[in-house]
Amino acid sequence: MNNYSEKFEKMRVAGRVASKTLDMITDHIKPGITTEKIDNMCYEFIKDNGGHSAPLFYRGYKKSVCTSLNHVICHGIPSDRTLEEGDILNIDVTAIVNDYYGDTSRMFAVGEISVKAKNLINSTYESMMNAIKILKPGSKLGDIGYEIQSYVEEKGFSVVRDFCGHGISNTFHEPPNVLHYGKKNTGQELKPGMTFTIEPMINAGKYESKLLKDGWTAVTKDKSLSAQYEHTLGITENGYEIFTESVKGYTKPPYN
Ligand code: MF3
Ligand code: CO
Ligand code: CO
């Protein structure tokens, strides 16, 4: 036992509802489904599993999840847009259960996608996992950014600067900011009990982003493809715990 075991148990429960929501929706990601239908199914699933959706009514946001297609970096708003063969899609789910938050996103492929899109998705996932693997007390926030940036830039991709990971527990977004670029051995030191997200947004082209007039949708300025993965994690005495791992082992497409 330690002074954060109760907090971690609540994070586990919330994280599990969020990751199971993504597991549930996976079979439905096919040409013809609208992002609005995806939103409704996630809303119902979270409710049926004892939680509610954090984005709904958050700062005026009117949907339950974010659906970010192709050149959308993040915060894509579910709509009557139907998924089409060749699309890549990020679905970002945040569930609140007993006042605690689980925040996670994954990439999905609609039918057959380009080699470039596959490489972008794989690299984004691997960059997140490389950063997670170095987590332990004494590691620093800059080490996380360094792992992600060095890995994806080597592949010719770029790290979005305008959005970052965040502390999370019984509030949605709290300190610290977790940047996805940076230098080794810089920034705040990690301590047992800390809980935060790592959620790199990686562009196939340049890193600059642009906000659409709806006030939410962030897109790549050069219209290149963008991918994102997100886990909610905690720092333990000698390492880390991932609260939002897929129960079904879903990491990267293809999932079947
Ligand atoms: N889930 C996002 C994150 O990772 C935040 C979405 S806020 C919303 O922090 F309002 F756009 F849903
Ligand atoms: Co987040
Ligand atoms: Co999120």
mmCIF file of C-alpha atoms and ligand atoms in Angstrom:
data_model
loop_
_atom_site.group_PDB
_atom_site.id
_atom_site.type_symbol
_atom_site.label_atom_id
_atom_site.label_comp_id
_atom_site.label_asym_id
_atom_site.label_seq_id
_atom_site.Cartn_x
_atom_site.Cartn_y
_atom_site.Cartn_z
ATOM 1 C CA MET A 1 0.000 0.000 0.000
ATOM 2 C CA ASN A 2 1.009 3.592 -0.550
ATOM 3 C CA ASN A 3 -0.656 6.982 -0.423
ATOM 4 C CA TYR A 4 -1.762 6.881 -4.055
ATOM 5 C CA SER A 5 -3.194 3.352 -4.284
ATOM 6 C CA GLU A 6 -6.807 4.550 -3.961
ATOM 7 C CA LYS A 7 -6.293 7.199 -6.624
ATOM 8 C CA PHE A 8 -4.701 4.612 -8.932
ATOM 9 C CA GLU A 9 -7.609 2.210 -8.416
ATOM 10 C CA LYS A 10 -10.057 4.936 -9.529
ATOM 11 C CA MET A 11 -7.840 5.810 -12.511
ATOM 12 C CA ARG A 12 -7.805 2.119 -13.478
ATOM 13 C CA VAL A 13 -11.613 1.953 -13.444
ATOM 14 C CA ALA A 14 -12.071 5.149 -15.494
ATOM 15 C CA GLY A 15 -9.258 4.214 -17.880
ATOM 16 C CA ARG A 16 -10.792 0.784 -18.418
ATOM 17 C CA VAL A 17 -14.169 2.238 -19.415
ATOM 18 C CA ALA A 18 -12.439 4.566 -21.920
ATOM 19 C CA SER A 19 -10.312 1.797 -23.475
ATOM 20 C CA LYS A 20 -13.267 -0.604 -23.648
ATOM 21 C CA THR A 21 -15.208 2.084 -25.517
ATOM 22 C CA LEU A 22 -12.503 2.123 -28.211
ATOM 23 C CA ASP A 23 -12.468 -1.701 -28.239
ATOM 24 C CA MET A 24 -16.263 -1.680 -28.720
ATOM 25 C CA ILE A 25 -16.239 0.802 -31.607
ATOM 26 C CA THR A 26 -13.441 -0.961 -33.529
ATOM 27 C CA ASP A 27 -15.714 -3.459 -35.335
ATOM 28 C CA HIS A 28 -17.941 -0.603 -36.537
ATOM 29 C CA ILE A 29 -15.218 1.372 -38.314
ATOM 30 C CA LYS A 30 -16.214 0.648 -41.915
ATOM 31 C CA PRO A 31 -17.099 2.664 -45.026
ATOM 32 C CA GLY A 32 -20.566 4.219 -44.696
ATOM 33 C CA ILE A 33 -20.786 4.841 -40.935
ATOM 34 C CA THR A 34 -21.034 8.518 -39.945
ATOM 35 C CA THR A 35 -18.834 10.031 -37.251
ATOM 36 C CA GLU A 36 -22.076 11.122 -35.560
ATOM 37 C CA LYS A 37 -23.131 7.443 -35.277
ATOM 38 C CA ILE A 38 -19.716 6.650 -33.735
ATOM 39 C CA ASP A 39 -20.304 9.476 -31.244
ATOM 40 C CA ASN A 40 -23.750 8.133 -30.277
ATOM 41 C CA MET A 41 -22.477 4.584 -29.807
ATOM 42 C CA CYS A 42 -19.617 5.775 -27.575
ATOM 43 C CA TYR A 43 -22.002 7.956 -25.540
ATOM 44 C CA GLU A 44 -24.297 4.976 -24.879
ATOM 45 C CA PHE A 45 -21.459 2.570 -24.118
ATOM 46 C CA ILE A 46 -19.856 4.888 -21.557
ATOM 47 C CA LYS A 47 -23.246 5.449 -19.903
ATOM 48 C CA ASP A 48 -24.012 1.705 -19.833
ATOM 49 C CA ASN A 49 -20.651 1.119 -18.150
ATOM 50 C CA GLY A 50 -21.263 3.453 -15.234
ATOM 51 C CA GLY A 51 -19.582 6.571 -16.549
ATOM 52 C CA HIS A 52 -20.229 9.678 -18.543
ATOM 53 C CA SER A 53 -18.411 11.440 -21.307
ATOM 54 C CA ALA A 54 -16.054 14.265 -20.301
ATOM 55 C CA PRO A 55 -16.034 16.209 -23.600
ATOM 56 C CA LEU A 56 -19.869 16.588 -23.635
ATOM 57 C CA PHE A 57 -20.535 20.220 -22.602
ATOM 58 C CA TYR A 58 -16.839 20.761 -21.853
ATOM 59 C CA ARG A 59 -16.183 24.432 -22.710
ATOM 60 C CA GLY A 60 -19.171 24.416 -25.041
ATOM 61 C CA TYR A 61 -18.219 21.219 -26.897
ATOM 62 C CA LYS A 62 -21.445 19.485 -27.971
ATOM 63 C CA LYS A 63 -20.351 15.900 -28.689
ATOM 64 C CA SER A 64 -19.151 12.950 -26.617
ATOM 65 C CA VAL A 65 -15.930 12.059 -28.430
ATOM 66 C CA CYS A 66 -13.535 13.646 -30.905
ATOM 67 C CA THR A 67 -13.273 12.137 -34.408
ATOM 68 C CA SER A 68 -10.243 13.462 -36.292
ATOM 69 C CA LEU A 69 -10.029 12.414 -39.953
ATOM 70 C CA ASN A 70 -7.012 12.506 -42.280
ATOM 71 C CA HIS A 71 -5.478 16.016 -42.042
ATOM 72 C CA VAL A 72 -7.369 16.827 -38.822
ATOM 73 C CA ILE A 73 -4.836 16.914 -35.979
ATOM 74 C CA CYS A 74 -7.285 16.752 -33.058
ATOM 75 C CA HIS A 75 -10.708 17.842 -31.734
ATOM 76 C CA GLY A 76 -12.573 16.866 -34.914
ATOM 77 C CA ILE A 77 -16.316 17.214 -34.282
ATOM 78 C CA PRO A 78 -18.581 14.236 -35.085
ATOM 79 C CA SER A 79 -20.934 15.049 -37.980
ATOM 80 C CA ASP A 80 -22.900 13.502 -40.855
ATOM 81 C CA ARG A 81 -19.588 12.828 -42.659
ATOM 82 C CA THR A 82 -19.470 9.143 -43.654
ATOM 83 C CA LEU A 83 -16.248 7.185 -43.459
ATOM 84 C CA GLU A 84 -14.771 6.338 -46.835
ATOM 85 C CA GLU A 85 -12.278 3.713 -48.008
ATOM 86 C CA GLY A 86 -8.751 5.045 -47.461
ATOM 87 C CA ASP A 87 -9.594 7.386 -44.555
ATOM 88 C CA ILE A 88 -7.522 7.382 -41.375
ATOM 89 C CA LEU A 89 -9.360 8.299 -38.201
ATOM 90 C CA ASN A 90 -8.478 9.084 -34.600
ATOM 91 C CA ILE A 91 -11.171 8.547 -31.997
ATOM 92 C CA ASP A 92 -10.468 10.211 -28.645
ATOM 93 C CA VAL A 93 -12.561 9.054 -25.685
ATOM 94 C CA THR A 94 -12.542 10.520 -22.180
ATOM 95 C CA ALA A 95 -14.730 8.789 -19.575
ATOM 96 C CA ILE A 96 -15.509 10.049 -16.090
ATOM 97 C CA VAL A 97 -16.234 7.293 -13.564
ATOM 98 C CA ASN A 98 -16.722 8.124 -9.873
ATOM 99 C CA ASP A 99 -15.246 11.580 -10.552
ATOM 100 C CA TYR A 100 -12.001 10.232 -12.079
ATOM 101 C CA TYR A 101 -10.956 10.581 -15.731
ATOM 102 C CA GLY A 102 -9.655 8.090 -18.296
ATOM 103 C CA ASP A 103 -8.463 9.681 -21.557
ATOM 104 C CA THR A 104 -7.309 7.623 -24.538
ATOM 105 C CA SER A 105 -7.232 7.669 -28.332
ATOM 106 C CA ARG A 106 -6.264 5.306 -31.121
ATOM 107 C CA MET A 107 -5.971 5.373 -34.901
ATOM 108 C CA PHE A 108 -8.332 3.463 -37.193
ATOM 109 C CA ALA A 109 -8.013 2.630 -40.883
ATOM 110 C CA VAL A 110 -11.078 2.562 -43.126
ATOM 111 C CA GLY A 111 -10.519 -0.314 -45.535
ATOM 112 C CA GLU A 112 -7.209 -0.244 -47.375
ATOM 113 C CA ILE A 113 -5.031 2.831 -46.649
ATOM 114 C CA SER A 114 -1.852 4.178 -48.258
ATOM 115 C CA VAL A 115 1.631 2.968 -47.294
ATOM 116 C CA LYS A 116 2.423 6.515 -46.157
ATOM 117 C CA ALA A 117 -0.635 6.526 -43.849
ATOM 118 C CA LYS A 118 0.348 3.144 -42.391
ATOM 119 C CA ASN A 119 3.879 4.367 -41.709
ATOM 120 C CA LEU A 120 2.573 7.523 -40.054
ATOM 121 C CA ILE A 121 0.217 5.551 -37.804
ATOM 122 C CA ASN A 122 2.865 2.986 -36.849
ATOM 123 C CA SER A 123 5.453 5.671 -36.108
ATOM 124 C CA THR A 124 3.023 7.664 -33.975
ATOM 125 C CA TYR A 125 2.181 4.586 -31.914
ATOM 126 C CA GLU A 126 5.833 3.568 -31.532
ATOM 127 C CA SER A 127 6.844 7.102 -30.514
ATOM 128 C CA MET A 128 4.265 7.054 -27.705
ATOM 129 C CA MET A 129 5.398 3.621 -26.539
ATOM 130 C CA ASN A 130 9.077 4.647 -26.628
ATOM 131 C CA ALA A 131 8.232 7.564 -24.354
ATOM 132 C CA ILE A 132 6.176 5.378 -22.008
ATOM 133 C CA LYS A 133 9.000 2.840 -21.638
ATOM 134 C CA ILE A 134 11.343 5.403 -20.053
ATOM 135 C CA LEU A 135 8.829 6.454 -17.364
ATOM 136 C CA LYS A 136 10.018 6.058 -13.777
ATOM 137 C CA PRO A 137 10.734 8.290 -10.786
ATOM 138 C CA GLY A 138 13.670 10.511 -11.680
ATOM 139 C CA SER A 139 12.950 10.634 -15.407
ATOM 140 C CA LYS A 140 12.051 14.137 -16.570
ATOM 141 C CA LEU A 141 9.290 15.584 -18.722
ATOM 142 C CA GLY A 142 11.884 16.614 -21.331
ATOM 143 C CA ASP A 143 12.885 12.947 -21.704
ATOM 144 C CA ILE A 144 9.330 12.150 -22.862
ATOM 145 C CA GLY A 145 9.440 14.869 -25.504
ATOM 146 C CA TYR A 146 12.913 13.813 -26.606
ATOM 147 C CA GLU A 147 11.891 10.173 -27.171
ATOM 148 C CA ILE A 148 8.912 11.157 -29.318
ATOM 149 C CA GLN A 149 10.592 13.916 -31.311
ATOM 150 C CA SER A 150 13.807 12.034 -32.081
ATOM 151 C CA TYR A 151 11.911 8.925 -33.225
ATOM 152 C CA VAL A 152 9.446 10.637 -35.583
ATOM 153 C CA GLU A 153 11.810 13.258 -37.029
ATOM 154 C CA GLU A 154 14.183 10.451 -38.025
ATOM 155 C CA LYS A 155 11.301 9.131 -40.184
ATOM 156 C CA GLY A 156 10.728 12.563 -41.763
ATOM 157 C CA PHE A 157 7.576 13.328 -39.762
ATOM 158 C CA SER A 158 6.957 16.282 -37.434
ATOM 159 C CA VAL A 159 5.629 16.857 -33.896
ATOM 160 C CA VAL A 160 2.665 19.211 -33.440
ATOM 161 C CA ARG A 161 3.606 22.010 -31.023
ATOM 162 C CA ASP A 162 0.236 23.643 -30.333
ATOM 163 C CA PHE A 163 -1.260 20.788 -28.251
ATOM 164 C CA CYS A 164 0.215 18.685 -25.469
ATOM 165 C CA GLY A 165 -0.452 15.958 -22.916
ATOM 166 C CA HIS A 166 -1.643 16.927 -19.445
ATOM 167 C CA GLY A 167 -1.963 15.935 -15.842
ATOM 168 C CA ILE A 168 -5.278 14.144 -15.229
ATOM 169 C CA SER A 169 -6.996 12.658 -12.164
ATOM 170 C CA ASN A 170 -10.255 14.022 -10.729
ATOM 171 C CA THR A 171 -9.983 16.920 -13.190
ATOM 172 C CA PHE A 172 -9.730 16.636 -16.996
ATOM 173 C CA HIS A 173 -6.716 18.864 -17.599
ATOM 174 C CA GLU A 174 -4.315 19.773 -14.805
ATOM 175 C CA PRO A 175 -0.573 20.494 -14.482
ATOM 176 C CA PRO A 176 1.893 19.506 -15.763
ATOM 177 C CA ASN A 177 1.836 20.148 -19.506
ATOM 178 C CA VAL A 178 3.443 17.148 -21.208
ATOM 179 C CA LEU A 179 5.161 18.380 -24.386
ATOM 180 C CA HIS A 180 5.839 15.901 -27.177
ATOM 181 C CA TYR A 181 9.136 17.524 -28.168
ATOM 182 C CA GLY A 182 12.076 18.463 -25.981
ATOM 183 C CA LYS A 183 15.540 17.798 -24.662
ATOM 184 C CA LYS A 184 16.818 14.986 -22.460
ATOM 185 C CA ASN A 185 17.278 15.725 -18.754
ATOM 186 C CA THR A 186 15.214 18.925 -18.807
ATOM 187 C CA GLY A 187 11.919 19.871 -17.180
ATOM 188 C CA GLN A 188 10.039 18.619 -14.136
ATOM 189 C CA GLU A 189 11.116 15.357 -12.507
ATOM 190 C CA LEU A 190 8.610 12.487 -12.393
ATOM 191 C CA LYS A 191 7.458 11.339 -8.929
ATOM 192 C CA PRO A 192 5.535 8.259 -7.749
ATOM 193 C CA GLY A 193 1.777 8.948 -7.768
ATOM 194 C CA MET A 194 1.810 11.404 -10.697
ATOM 195 C CA THR A 195 -0.892 10.744 -13.307
ATOM 196 C CA PHE A 196 -0.873 12.274 -16.789
ATOM 197 C CA THR A 197 -1.444 11.628 -20.481
ATOM 198 C CA ILE A 198 1.006 11.197 -23.334
ATOM 199 C CA GLU A 199 -0.766 11.977 -26.609
ATOM 200 C CA PRO A 200 1.584 12.782 -29.486
ATOM 201 C CA MET A 201 0.094 14.342 -32.622
ATOM 202 C CA ILE A 202 2.407 13.622 -35.560
ATOM 203 C CA ASN A 203 2.159 15.164 -39.038
ATOM 204 C CA ALA A 204 3.359 13.642 -42.295
ATOM 205 C CA GLY A 205 4.370 17.150 -43.388
ATOM 206 C CA LYS A 206 5.163 20.289 -41.407
ATOM 207 C CA TYR A 207 4.174 20.712 -37.757
ATOM 208 C CA GLU A 208 2.142 23.931 -38.054
ATOM 209 C CA SER A 209 -1.540 23.738 -37.201
ATOM 210 C CA LYS A 210 -4.553 25.882 -38.006
ATOM 211 C CA LEU A 211 -7.849 26.175 -36.128
ATOM 212 C CA LEU A 212 -11.044 26.019 -38.204
ATOM 213 C CA LYS A 213 -13.842 28.566 -37.730
ATOM 214 C CA ASP A 214 -15.860 26.126 -35.600
ATOM 215 C CA GLY A 215 -13.360 26.957 -32.839
ATOM 216 C CA TRP A 216 -12.386 23.296 -32.236
ATOM 217 C CA THR A 217 -11.122 21.454 -35.302
ATOM 218 C CA ALA A 218 -7.331 21.697 -35.586
ATOM 219 C CA VAL A 219 -5.893 20.792 -38.996
ATOM 220 C CA THR A 220 -2.433 20.671 -40.526
ATOM 221 C CA LYS A 221 -1.629 23.971 -42.219
ATOM 222 C CA ASP A 222 -0.079 22.173 -45.206
ATOM 223 C CA LYS A 223 -3.030 19.703 -45.406
ATOM 224 C CA SER A 224 -0.728 16.734 -44.773
ATOM 225 C CA LEU A 225 -2.013 13.670 -42.890
ATOM 226 C CA SER A 226 -1.871 13.669 -39.090
ATOM 227 C CA ALA A 227 -2.040 10.819 -36.561
ATOM 228 C CA GLN A 228 -2.402 10.617 -32.775
ATOM 229 C CA TYR A 229 -2.348 8.073 -29.963
ATOM 230 C CA GLU A 230 -3.111 8.720 -26.300
ATOM 231 C CA HIS A 231 -2.724 6.800 -23.050
ATOM 232 C CA THR A 232 -3.442 7.844 -19.463
ATOM 233 C CA LEU A 233 -0.643 6.666 -17.133
ATOM 234 C CA GLY A 234 0.632 6.761 -13.582
ATOM 235 C CA ILE A 235 4.159 6.793 -12.166
ATOM 236 C CA THR A 236 4.859 3.956 -9.694
ATOM 237 C CA GLU A 237 7.771 3.353 -7.280
ATOM 238 C CA ASN A 238 9.947 1.880 -10.016
ATOM 239 C CA GLY A 239 8.176 2.493 -13.295
ATOM 240 C CA TYR A 240 4.712 3.160 -14.656
ATOM 241 C CA GLU A 241 1.210 1.799 -15.095
ATOM 242 C CA ILE A 242 -0.899 2.307 -18.235
ATOM 243 C CA PHE A 243 -4.549 2.807 -17.227
ATOM 244 C CA THR A 244 -5.997 2.755 -20.763
ATOM 245 C CA GLU A 245 -4.571 -0.382 -22.379
ATOM 246 C CA SER A 246 -6.913 -2.217 -24.756
ATOM 247 C CA VAL A 247 -8.522 -5.251 -23.130
ATOM 248 C CA LYS A 248 -8.583 -6.876 -26.581
ATOM 249 C CA GLY A 249 -4.951 -6.115 -27.391
ATOM 250 C CA TYR A 250 -5.868 -3.507 -30.020
ATOM 251 C CA THR A 251 -2.932 -1.213 -30.703
ATOM 252 C CA LYS A 252 -2.512 -0.462 -34.413
ATOM 253 C CA PRO A 253 -4.698 -1.214 -37.437
ATOM 254 C CA PRO A 254 -5.507 -3.651 -38.967
ATOM 255 C CA TYR A 255 -7.431 -4.877 -35.899
ATOM 256 C CA ASN A 256 -8.924 -7.992 -37.518
HETATM 257 N N1 MF3 B 1 -9.584 14.254 -25.090
HETATM 258 C C1 MF3 B 1 -8.893 15.472 -25.407
HETATM 259 C C2 MF3 B 1 -7.552 15.391 -24.698
HETATM 260 O O1 MF3 B 1 -6.857 14.462 -24.936
HETATM 261 C C3 MF3 B 1 -9.646 16.692 -25.033
HETATM 262 C C4 MF3 B 1 -10.898 16.846 -25.806
HETATM 263 S S1 MF3 B 1 -11.712 18.235 -25.264
HETATM 264 C C5 MF3 B 1 -13.020 18.337 -26.306
HETATM 265 O O2 MF3 B 1 -7.178 16.161 -23.853
HETATM 266 F F1 MF3 B 1 -13.835 19.159 -25.782
HETATM 267 F F2 MF3 B 1 -12.600 18.661 -27.498
HETATM 268 F F3 MF3 B 1 -13.563 17.133 -26.400
HETATM 269 CO CO CO B 2 -5.789 14.140 -23.184
HETATM 270 CO CO CO B 3 -7.963 12.681 -25.236
#
